Coordinates of C-alpha atoms and ligand atoms in Angstrom, one line a residue:
M1 CA 67.5 -11.9 21.3
F2 CA 65.8 -10.8 18.0
K3 CA 66.1 -12.6 15.0
R4 CA 67.6 -11.0 11.6
L5 CA 64.7 -9.2 9.9
P6 CA 64.3 -9.0 6.2
G7 CA 65.3 -5.4 6.5
D8 CA 68.9 -6.2 7.2
E9 CA 69.2 -8.5 4.2
A10 CA 67.6 -5.4 2.1
R11 CA 70.1 -3.0 3.1
N12 CA 72.9 -5.4 1.6
L13 CA 71.3 -5.7 -1.5
V14 CA 72.5 -3.2 -5.1
S15 CA 70.2 -3.1 -8.0
T16 CA 72.2 -2.3 -11.1
T17 CA 70.9 -1.3 -14.3
P18 CA 73.4 -2.8 -16.9
D19 CA 75.4 -0.6 -19.2
T20 CA 74.9 1.8 -16.6
A21 CA 76.9 3.7 -14.0
V22 CA 73.8 4.0 -12.2
V23 CA 73.7 2.0 -8.8
F24 CA 70.1 1.9 -7.0
R25 CA 70.7 1.0 -3.1
P26 CA 67.7 0.6 -1.2
A27 CA 66.8 2.6 1.7
V28 CA 66.4 1.0 4.9
V29 CA 65.6 2.8 8.2
K30 CA 66.8 0.7 11.3
T31 CA 63.5 1.2 13.7
P32 CA 64.1 0.4 17.3
A33 CA 63.0 -2.7 18.7
I34 CA 61.9 -0.9 21.4
L35 CA 59.3 1.4 19.0
T36 CA 57.6 -1.8 17.2
I37 CA 57.0 -3.4 21.0
V38 CA 55.3 0.1 22.2
I39 CA 53.2 0.3 19.1
L40 CA 52.3 -3.2 19.0
T41 CA 51.2 -3.3 22.7
W42 CA 49.3 0.2 22.3
R43 CA 47.5 -1.8 19.4
M44 CA 46.5 -4.1 21.9
L45 CA 45.7 -2.1 24.8
A46 CA 43.5 -0.3 22.2
R47 CA 41.6 -3.2 20.9
L48 CA 41.2 -4.4 24.1
V49 CA 39.4 -1.0 25.7
R50 CA 37.4 -1.0 22.2
T51 CA 36.0 -4.5 22.9
T52 CA 35.5 -3.9 26.5
W53 CA 33.5 -0.4 25.6
R54 CA 31.4 -2.3 23.0
H55 CA 30.2 -5.4 24.4
P56 CA 30.8 -4.8 28.5
I57 CA 28.5 -7.9 29.2
A58 CA 30.5 -10.7 27.1
T59 CA 33.7 -9.1 28.5
A60 CA 32.3 -8.9 32.0
I61 CA 31.4 -12.8 31.8
P62 CA 34.6 -14.3 30.7
V63 CA 36.5 -12.0 33.3
A64 CA 34.4 -12.7 36.2
L65 CA 34.9 -16.7 35.6
G66 CA 38.2 -16.2 35.4
A67 CA 38.5 -14.5 38.4
A68 CA 36.5 -16.9 40.4
W69 CA 38.8 -19.9 38.8
Y70 CA 41.7 -17.7 39.6
F71 CA 40.8 -17.0 43.5
Y72 CA 38.4 -19.8 44.6
D73 CA 39.4 -22.9 42.3
W74 CA 37.6 -24.2 39.3
P75 CA 34.0 -25.7 41.2
L76 CA 32.9 -21.9 41.5
A77 CA 33.6 -21.1 38.4
A78 CA 32.2 -24.5 36.9
S79 CA 29.0 -23.7 39.1
L80 CA 28.5 -19.9 37.9
L81 CA 29.1 -21.1 34.2
G82 CA 26.2 -23.3 35.2
V83 CA 24.2 -20.7 36.1
V84 CA 24.7 -18.6 33.3
V85 CA 23.7 -21.1 30.5
L86 CA 20.6 -22.0 32.7
V87 CA 19.8 -18.4 33.1
L88 CA 20.1 -17.6 29.5
V89 CA 18.7 -20.9 28.5
S90 CA 15.7 -20.0 30.4
W91 CA 15.4 -16.6 28.9
A92 CA 15.2 -18.3 25.5
F93 CA 12.5 -20.5 26.3
I94 CA 10.6 -17.7 28.0
N95 CA 11.0 -15.0 25.4
R96 CA 12.3 -15.7 22.4
A97 CA 12.4 -12.8 20.9
S98 CA 14.0 -10.5 23.2
F99 CA 16.6 -13.5 23.5
A100 CA 17.3 -13.5 20.3
R101 CA 17.6 -9.3 19.8
L102 CA 19.6 -8.7 22.9
V103 CA 22.1 -12.1 23.0
G104 CA 21.3 -14.3 20.0
Y105 CA 22.2 -12.2 17.1
R106 CA 25.3 -10.3 18.5
L107 CA 26.2 -14.1 19.6
L108 CA 25.6 -15.4 15.8
A109 CA 27.6 -12.5 14.8
W110 CA 30.5 -12.6 16.3
W111 CA 30.5 -16.5 15.1
R112 CA 30.1 -15.5 11.6
V113 CA 32.6 -12.5 11.7
V114 CA 35.2 -15.0 13.2
W115 CA 34.2 -18.1 11.3
I116 CA 33.0 -17.0 8.0
Y117 CA 34.1 -13.0 7.2
R118 CA 37.8 -12.3 9.1
R119 CA 38.6 -16.1 8.3
H120 CA 37.7 -15.5 4.5
W121 CA 38.1 -11.5 3.9
Q122 CA 41.5 -11.6 2.7
P123 CA 41.5 -14.2 -0.1
V124 CA 38.1 -13.2 -1.5
M125 CA 39.0 -9.6 -1.5
I126 CA 41.9 -10.6 -3.2
V127 CA 40.8 -13.1 -5.7
S128 CA 37.7 -11.0 -6.6
G129 CA 40.1 -8.0 -7.5
L130 CA 38.3 -5.5 -4.7
G131 CA 41.6 -5.7 -2.7
R132 CA 45.4 -5.5 -4.6
H133 CA 48.5 -7.2 -3.5
L134 CA 51.3 -4.7 -4.2
R135 CA 54.9 -5.3 -3.5
G136 CA 54.3 -7.5 -0.8
R137 CA 51.6 -5.5 1.0
D138 CA 47.8 -6.3 0.9
Y139 CA 45.8 -3.3 0.6
L140 CA 42.0 -4.2 1.6
P141 CA 38.5 -2.8 2.0
R142 CA 38.1 -2.8 5.7
L143 CA 36.1 -5.5 7.1
G144 CA 33.8 -3.2 10.1
K145 CA 30.9 -4.1 12.2
V146 CA 29.0 -7.3 11.5
T147 CA 24.9 -7.8 12.2
C148 CA 23.0 -10.5 12.7
T149 CA 18.9 -10.2 11.6
S150 CA 16.4 -13.0 11.9
W151 CA 17.6 -13.8 7.7
A152 CA 20.5 -12.2 7.1
D153 CA 24.0 -10.7 7.7
L154 CA 24.6 -6.9 7.6
V155 CA 28.4 -6.5 6.7
T156 CA 29.2 -2.7 6.9
V157 CA 32.6 -2.2 4.5
R158 CA 34.6 0.9 4.2
M159 CA 36.0 0.8 0.6
L160 CA 39.5 1.5 -0.5
K161 CA 40.2 5.2 -1.7
G162 CA 39.2 5.4 -5.5
Q163 CA 37.0 2.4 -5.5
A164 CA 33.0 3.1 -6.3
V165 CA 30.1 1.2 -5.7
K166 CA 30.3 -0.2 -9.0
D167 CA 33.1 -1.9 -8.5
W168 CA 31.8 -4.1 -5.7
S169 CA 27.7 -4.5 -7.5
D170 CA 29.9 -5.8 -10.8
R171 CA 31.2 -8.7 -8.3
L172 CA 28.4 -9.4 -6.1
D173 CA 28.5 -13.1 -7.4
H174 CA 32.1 -13.2 -6.2
L175 CA 30.8 -12.0 -2.5
A176 CA 28.2 -14.5 -2.4
Q177 CA 29.7 -17.5 -3.1
G178 CA 33.1 -16.5 -1.2
F179 CA 31.5 -16.3 1.7
G180 CA 29.0 -18.9 1.5
A181 CA 25.8 -16.7 0.5
K182 CA 23.1 -17.2 -2.0
S183 CA 23.3 -14.3 -3.1
C184 CA 24.6 -10.9 -2.1
R185 CA 23.6 -7.1 -2.0
V186 CA 24.7 -3.9 -1.8
A187 CA 24.1 -0.5 -0.5
L188 CA 26.0 2.9 0.3
S189 CA 25.2 3.5 3.6
Q190 CA 28.1 6.8 3.7
A191 CA 30.5 8.4 1.7
G192 CA 33.2 5.5 1.4
R193 CA 31.0 3.0 3.3
L194 CA 29.0 0.0 2.0
T195 CA 26.5 -2.5 3.8
L196 CA 26.6 -5.8 2.1
T197 CA 23.9 -8.0 2.7
F198 CA 24.1 -11.5 2.8
P199 CA 20.8 -13.8 3.1
R200 CA 21.1 -16.6 5.3
S201 CA 17.3 -17.8 4.4
D202 CA 14.4 -16.4 2.3
P203 CA 11.7 -15.1 4.7
L204 CA 9.3 -14.7 1.6
A205 CA 9.4 -18.5 0.5
S206 CA 6.2 -19.6 1.3
P207 CA 3.0 -17.3 0.5
L208 CA 1.3 -15.0 2.2
P209 CA -2.5 -15.1 3.1
A210 CA -4.5 -12.0 2.1
L211 CA -4.3 -9.8 4.7
P212 CA -7.0 -8.5 6.7
I213 CA -9.0 -5.4 5.4
P214 CA -8.3 -2.2 7.8
E215 CA -10.9 -1.3 9.9
E216 CA -10.4 2.1 9.5
P217 CA -10.8 3.8 5.7
T218 CA -7.2 4.9 4.9
V219 CA -5.8 6.6 1.9
G220 CA -2.2 6.7 3.2
P221 CA 0.5 4.0 2.3
V222 CA -1.4 0.8 2.2
E223 CA -0.1 -2.5 3.9
I224 CA -0.3 -4.9 0.8
G225 CA 2.5 -7.8 1.9
R226 CA 5.5 -8.0 3.5
Q227 CA 9.6 -7.2 3.0
E228 CA 12.4 -9.3 3.2
D229 CA 13.2 -7.9 6.7
G230 CA 9.7 -9.4 8.0
R231 CA 8.7 -5.8 8.0
P232 CA 5.0 -4.9 6.5
W233 CA 5.4 -3.7 3.0
R234 CA 3.2 -0.7 2.8
L235 CA 2.5 1.1 -0.7
K236 CA 1.9 4.7 -1.5
M237 CA -1.0 5.0 -3.8
H238 CA -2.2 8.8 -3.3
G239 CA 0.0 11.6 -4.7
T240 CA 2.2 8.9 -7.4
H241 CA 1.7 6.4 -9.9
V242 CA 2.8 2.8 -9.5
L243 CA 3.9 0.5 -12.2
V244 CA 3.8 -3.2 -11.9
A245 CA 6.0 -5.3 -14.5
G246 CA 6.1 -9.3 -14.7
A247 CA 5.9 -12.3 -16.7
T248 CA 2.5 -14.0 -16.7
G249 CA 2.0 -15.7 -13.5
A250 CA 4.2 -13.2 -11.5
G251 CA 1.5 -12.6 -9.5
K252 CA 0.3 -8.7 -10.4
G253 CA -3.0 -9.9 -10.1
S254 CA -2.1 -10.2 -6.1
I255 CA -0.4 -7.0 -5.7
I256 CA -4.0 -5.2 -7.8
W257 CA -5.9 -7.3 -5.5
S258 CA -4.1 -6.2 -2.3
V259 CA -4.6 -2.5 -2.9
I260 CA -7.7 -2.7 -4.1
R261 CA -8.7 -4.6 -0.6
S262 CA -6.7 -2.5 1.7
L263 CA -8.3 0.8 0.1
L264 CA -11.8 -0.9 0.6
P265 CA -13.0 0.8 3.6
A266 CA -11.7 4.6 2.2
T267 CA -14.0 3.5 -0.6
R268 CA -16.8 2.8 1.2
A269 CA -16.5 5.7 3.1
G270 CA -16.7 8.2 -0.2
L271 CA -12.5 8.7 0.2
V272 CA -11.4 6.9 -2.6
E273 CA -13.2 5.7 -6.2
L274 CA -11.8 3.1 -7.9
W275 CA -11.7 2.7 -12.0
A276 CA -10.9 -0.4 -13.7
L277 CA -9.6 -1.0 -17.1
D278 CA -9.6 -4.6 -18.2
P279 CA -8.6 -5.3 -21.4
K280 CA -8.0 -9.1 -20.7
L281 CA -11.3 -9.5 -19.3
M282 CA -9.6 -12.2 -16.7
E283 CA -8.1 -10.2 -13.7
L284 CA -10.6 -7.4 -12.5
S285 CA -14.1 -8.8 -13.9
Y286 CA -14.0 -11.5 -10.7
G287 CA -15.1 -8.3 -8.6
R288 CA -16.6 -6.2 -10.9
A289 CA -19.4 -5.3 -8.6
L290 CA -16.4 -3.1 -6.6
F291 CA -16.2 -0.9 -9.7
G292 CA -19.9 -0.3 -10.5
S293 CA -20.3 1.9 -13.3
R294 CA -16.3 2.7 -13.6
Y295 CA -15.4 -0.8 -15.6
A296 CA -14.2 -0.9 -18.8
A297 CA -13.0 -4.0 -20.9
T298 CA -13.3 -3.4 -24.4
P299 CA -10.6 -0.9 -26.1
E300 CA -13.6 1.4 -26.8
E301 CA -14.5 1.6 -23.1
C302 CA -11.3 1.8 -21.8
A303 CA -10.7 5.0 -24.0
D304 CA -13.9 6.8 -22.7
L305 CA -13.4 5.7 -19.3
L306 CA -9.7 7.1 -19.4
D307 CA -10.7 10.5 -21.1
E308 CA -13.5 10.3 -18.4
A309 CA -10.5 10.0 -15.7
V310 CA -8.8 13.0 -17.6
C311 CA -11.5 15.3 -17.3
V312 CA -12.3 14.7 -13.8
M313 CA -8.8 15.9 -13.3
Q314 CA -8.8 18.8 -15.8
K315 CA -12.1 20.4 -13.8
R316 CA -10.2 19.6 -10.5
A317 CA -7.0 21.2 -11.8
A318 CA -9.4 24.2 -12.5
R319 CA -11.0 24.4 -9.7
F320 CA -7.8 24.0 -7.5
A321 CA -6.0 26.8 -9.6
G322 CA -4.3 29.4 -7.2
L323 CA -6.1 27.9 -4.2
Q324 CA -4.5 24.7 -3.1
R325 CA -1.2 23.0 -5.0
S326 CA -2.1 19.2 -3.5
H327 CA -5.1 17.1 -2.6
T328 CA -6.3 15.5 0.1
P329 CA -9.4 13.5 -0.3
T330 CA -12.8 14.0 0.8
V331 CA -16.1 12.9 0.0
D332 CA -16.4 15.8 -2.6
D333 CA -12.8 15.2 -4.3
P334 CA -12.1 11.4 -3.9
F335 CA -8.7 10.2 -4.6
V336 CA -9.7 8.4 -7.9
L337 CA -7.5 5.2 -8.6
V338 CA -7.4 4.3 -12.3
V339 CA -6.4 0.4 -12.1
V340 CA -5.4 -0.8 -15.5
D341 CA -4.5 -4.6 -16.1
E342 CA -2.5 -5.5 -19.1
V343 CA -2.1 -1.8 -20.2
A344 CA -0.2 -3.0 -23.3
F345 CA -3.1 -4.5 -24.7
L346 CA -4.2 -1.0 -25.0
T347 CA -1.1 1.2 -25.7
A348 CA 0.8 -1.6 -27.7
Y349 CA -0.9 -4.4 -29.2
Q350 CA -4.0 -2.6 -30.2
S351 CA -5.1 -2.5 -33.5
D352 CA -7.0 0.4 -33.7
R353 CA -4.3 3.2 -34.3
Q354 CA -6.9 6.3 -33.4
L355 CA -7.9 4.2 -30.4
R356 CA -4.5 3.3 -29.4
Q357 CA -3.1 7.3 -29.6
R358 CA -6.2 8.1 -27.8
I359 CA -5.5 5.7 -25.0
S360 CA -1.9 6.6 -24.9
S361 CA -2.3 9.8 -24.8
A362 CA -4.9 9.5 -22.0
L363 CA -2.5 7.6 -20.1
A364 CA 0.0 10.1 -20.6
T365 CA -2.1 13.0 -19.4
L366 CA -2.8 11.3 -16.3
T367 CA 0.3 10.3 -15.1
T368 CA 2.0 13.5 -15.7
Q369 CA -0.7 15.4 -13.9
G370 CA -2.6 13.2 -12.0
R371 CA -0.9 13.2 -9.3
A372 CA -1.3 16.9 -7.0
V373 CA -5.1 16.5 -7.8
G374 CA -6.0 13.3 -6.7
V375 CA -5.8 11.2 -9.8
G376 CA -3.5 8.1 -9.6
V377 CA -2.8 5.2 -12.1
L378 CA -1.9 1.7 -11.0
A379 CA -1.0 -0.1 -14.1
A380 CA 0.6 -3.6 -14.5
L381 CA 1.9 -5.1 -17.7
Q382 CA 3.9 -8.0 -18.9
D383 CA 6.6 -6.7 -21.3
P384 CA 8.2 -3.5 -20.3
R385 CA 10.2 -2.2 -23.4
K386 CA 9.7 1.2 -24.5
E387 CA 7.8 0.0 -27.9
V388 CA 5.7 -1.8 -25.7
M389 CA 5.1 1.0 -23.0
N390 CA 6.2 4.1 -24.1
I391 CA 5.5 6.3 -21.1
R392 CA 7.0 3.6 -18.6
N393 CA 9.1 6.3 -17.2
L394 CA 6.2 8.9 -16.0
F395 CA 5.5 6.5 -13.0
P396 CA 7.4 7.7 -9.9
D397 CA 7.2 3.8 -8.5
K398 CA 7.8 0.9 -9.9
I399 CA 7.5 -3.0 -8.9
A400 CA 9.2 -5.6 -10.6
L401 CA 8.1 -9.2 -10.3
R402 CA 9.5 -12.5 -12.2
L403 CA 10.6 -11.4 -15.2
D404 CA 12.4 -13.3 -18.4
E405 CA 15.5 -11.5 -19.0
S406 CA 18.1 -9.7 -17.0
E407 CA 17.8 -6.7 -19.2
Q408 CA 14.3 -6.1 -18.3
V409 CA 15.1 -5.1 -14.7
D410 CA 17.0 -2.0 -15.3
M411 CA 14.3 -1.0 -17.9
V412 CA 11.6 -1.6 -15.0
L413 CA 13.2 0.0 -11.8
G414 CA 15.8 1.9 -13.5
D415 CA 19.8 2.0 -14.3
G416 CA 21.5 0.4 -11.8
A417 CA 19.1 -1.6 -10.0
R418 CA 20.3 -5.1 -11.2
D419 CA 23.8 -4.6 -10.1
R420 CA 22.5 -3.3 -6.7
G421 CA 20.6 -6.7 -6.2
A422 CA 17.4 -6.2 -7.8
L423 CA 17.6 -10.3 -9.6
A424 CA 13.7 -10.0 -10.7
D425 CA 14.7 -12.6 -13.4
H426 CA 16.2 -15.2 -10.8
I427 CA 12.8 -15.3 -8.8
S428 CA 11.4 -19.0 -9.0
P429 CA 8.5 -19.4 -11.9
V430 CA 7.0 -22.0 -9.1
P431 CA 3.8 -20.0 -7.9
E432 CA 4.4 -21.0 -4.1
L433 CA 7.9 -19.9 -4.2
G434 CA 8.1 -16.7 -6.3
A435 CA 4.8 -15.6 -7.4
G436 CA 4.0 -12.4 -5.9
V437 CA 7.7 -11.8 -5.4
G438 CA 9.3 -8.6 -6.2
Y439 CA 11.6 -5.6 -6.1
V440 CA 10.5 -2.5 -5.5
R441 CA 12.3 0.6 -6.0
L442 CA 10.4 3.7 -4.7
E443 CA 10.8 7.4 -5.9
T444 CA 12.4 8.5 -2.6
S445 CA 14.7 5.4 -2.5
P446 CA 17.4 4.1 -4.8
E447 CA 18.0 0.6 -3.0
P448 CA 15.5 -1.7 -4.7
V449 CA 13.9 -3.8 -1.5
R450 CA 12.4 -6.9 -1.9
V451 CA 9.1 -7.9 -1.2
R452 CA 6.2 -10.3 -1.4
A453 CA 2.4 -9.5 -2.2
A454 CA -0.3 -11.3 -0.2
Y455 CA -2.6 -14.0 -2.3
V456 CA -5.9 -12.4 -2.7
S457 CA -8.0 -15.9 -3.6
D458 CA -11.0 -15.8 -5.4
H459 CA -12.6 -16.7 -2.5
D460 CA -11.5 -13.6 -0.5
I461 CA -12.4 -10.8 -3.6
R462 CA -15.9 -12.7 -3.2
A463 CA -15.9 -11.9 0.1
M464 CA -14.9 -8.4 -0.4
V465 CA -17.7 -7.8 -2.9
E466 CA -20.2 -9.3 -0.3
R467 CA -18.8 -6.9 2.0
R468 CA -19.1 -4.0 -0.1
E469 CA -22.7 -4.6 -1.3
C470 CA -24.0 -4.8 2.4
G471 CA -21.6 -1.8 3.3
Q472 CA -23.4 0.0 0.1
T473 CA -26.8 -0.2 1.6
A474 CA -25.8 0.9 4.9
L475 CA -24.4 3.9 3.3
I476 CA -26.8 4.6 1.0
V477 CA -29.9 4.4 4.1
P478 CA -28.3 7.5 6.2
A479 CA -27.4 9.3 2.7
A480 CA -31.6 9.0 1.6
A481 CA -32.4 10.4 5.2
E482 CA -30.4 13.5 4.5
G483 CA -32.1 13.8 1.1
R484 CA -28.6 13.7 -0.8
T485 CA -28.7 12.2 -4.5
A486 CA -25.8 9.1 -4.9
Ligands
ATP1 N1 1.5 -13.4 -3.8 C1 1.4 -14.7 -4.4 N2 1.6 -15.7 -3.5 C2 1.1 -16.7 -3.9 N3 0.7 -17.3 -5.3 C3 0.4 -16.4 -6.0 C4 0.6 -14.6 -5.6 N4 0.3 -14.4 -6.7 C5 -0.2 -15.3 -7.6 N5 -0.1 -16.3 -7.3 C6 0.0 -17.4 -8.0 O1 0.1 -17.6 -9.1 C7 -0.6 -17.6 -10.2 C8 -0.8 -16.4 -11.6 O2 -1.1 -15.1 -10.5 P1 -2.0 -14.1 -11.3 O3 -2.9 -14.6 -12.2 O4 -1.6 -12.9 -10.7 O5 -0.3 -13.3 -12.4 P2 -0.3 -12.5 -13.6 O6 1.3 -11.5 -13.3 O7 -1.2 -11.6 -13.4 O8 -0.3 -13.4 -14.9 P3 -1.0 -12.8 -16.1 O9 0.0 -11.8 -16.5 O10 -0.9 -14.4 -16.8 O11 -2.4 -12.7 -16.1 C9 -2.3 -17.3 -9.2 O12 -3.5 -18.2 -10.1 C10 -1.8 -18.3 -7.8 O13 -2.3 -19.7 -8.0
MG2 MG1 -2.9 -11.0 -14.7

């Protein structure tokens, strides 16, 4: 009844080492066939129960159709199948979002597990070196749950014992090519488990128009664009400092202007003050009226304005000392956001050494002591090298837009960011495709998130200036009526 198994042959093998009397005879333990059958049946049953438990509806439908066929013949089963298909199609037309969430993406995930991940898992793991083939046995990382979202497949993996995240992040290209994706990103979900992200499409491929100005004044995380997963990109400005790095034309301006735009109502309400340093004269000058007297362009003016910010910060710190440890924006103590475009013009390319040192030390003072007393810095630059920006580590939150070289990514986002999939050097230089696209790594999370900032056009900036001017007139009237000085 049973075939002769390889073990039967191995039992008769004798291996000897030449010129020695030692003889090795492989120990072959005979397993009773019934034991093998019981184990296999048990595994099959366990898998069946697990599938039914995990996918009750998907299991019930084929079972019900099979039962209808068995008991009432095929016409009834075919009619039932028609009804099921009709219901699903109507649902998809009536409410596409809920159909996609509850049925569409699950079906897609099932299909992609069967057709892509399970089918290619063994060869991809062995060829990429993430699995091992030892003495006729495959030791492979375990493929876990696959979830499909609107733009990507999220694949959970249990690593082999002894593997590190670095082993996977070194092979992102192998994984992407192996499973037919354009790129792959890796994130540690829990000890020993990873989540691999394989994008199916790029939701950030088309530019985003400027976001509406918020109705309510807000200093909290401000919405400035969209994340890759479709959620709004909210950037915390109060209580941190943000560094934006990107090659020329990468879209640094769109981040600066999106932040200013979303803080506009809070500025009008007196909860935020925007101070602008524009050494290149090409970016912030366009909305100069928004900054009032807190605008500087020449290096001397910039140094004076920074010194003034340090002064405000120190006075506040002296007042808060022993009374409060964090800052809440109020009209008396607003959040001061110092926006510096092309900071390298002031810190590295400035020929006057004294001025350069004055500016560097003012920036270092603001970034080391400012956040607890409500003074923040938003700085943009093209070249993130230490020689150009030696205080880049003093910025807790960093954004890498398109960069020219792969080494620059870790300079901006910190060690290992590129290995985890922050491919800022691969962002398209075509403005429609890549301007404003970048990776953000927040102080609180090691995983870089791909984002795109909304594009604030010249027309939008003009409208912001007009709105601010109208708002100021409206604000000044009641203030004057109360006898307050501006
Ligand atoms: N978020 C965006 N979405 C789409 N297009 C954008 C976006 N941001 C910028 N652009 C386009 O890219 C061009 C360059 O943008 P921007 O001036 O902001 O770049 P930059 O990084 O400040 O460059 P530079 O360092 O030369 O000042 C803009 O004129 C605009 O056409
Ligand atoms: Mg610029």
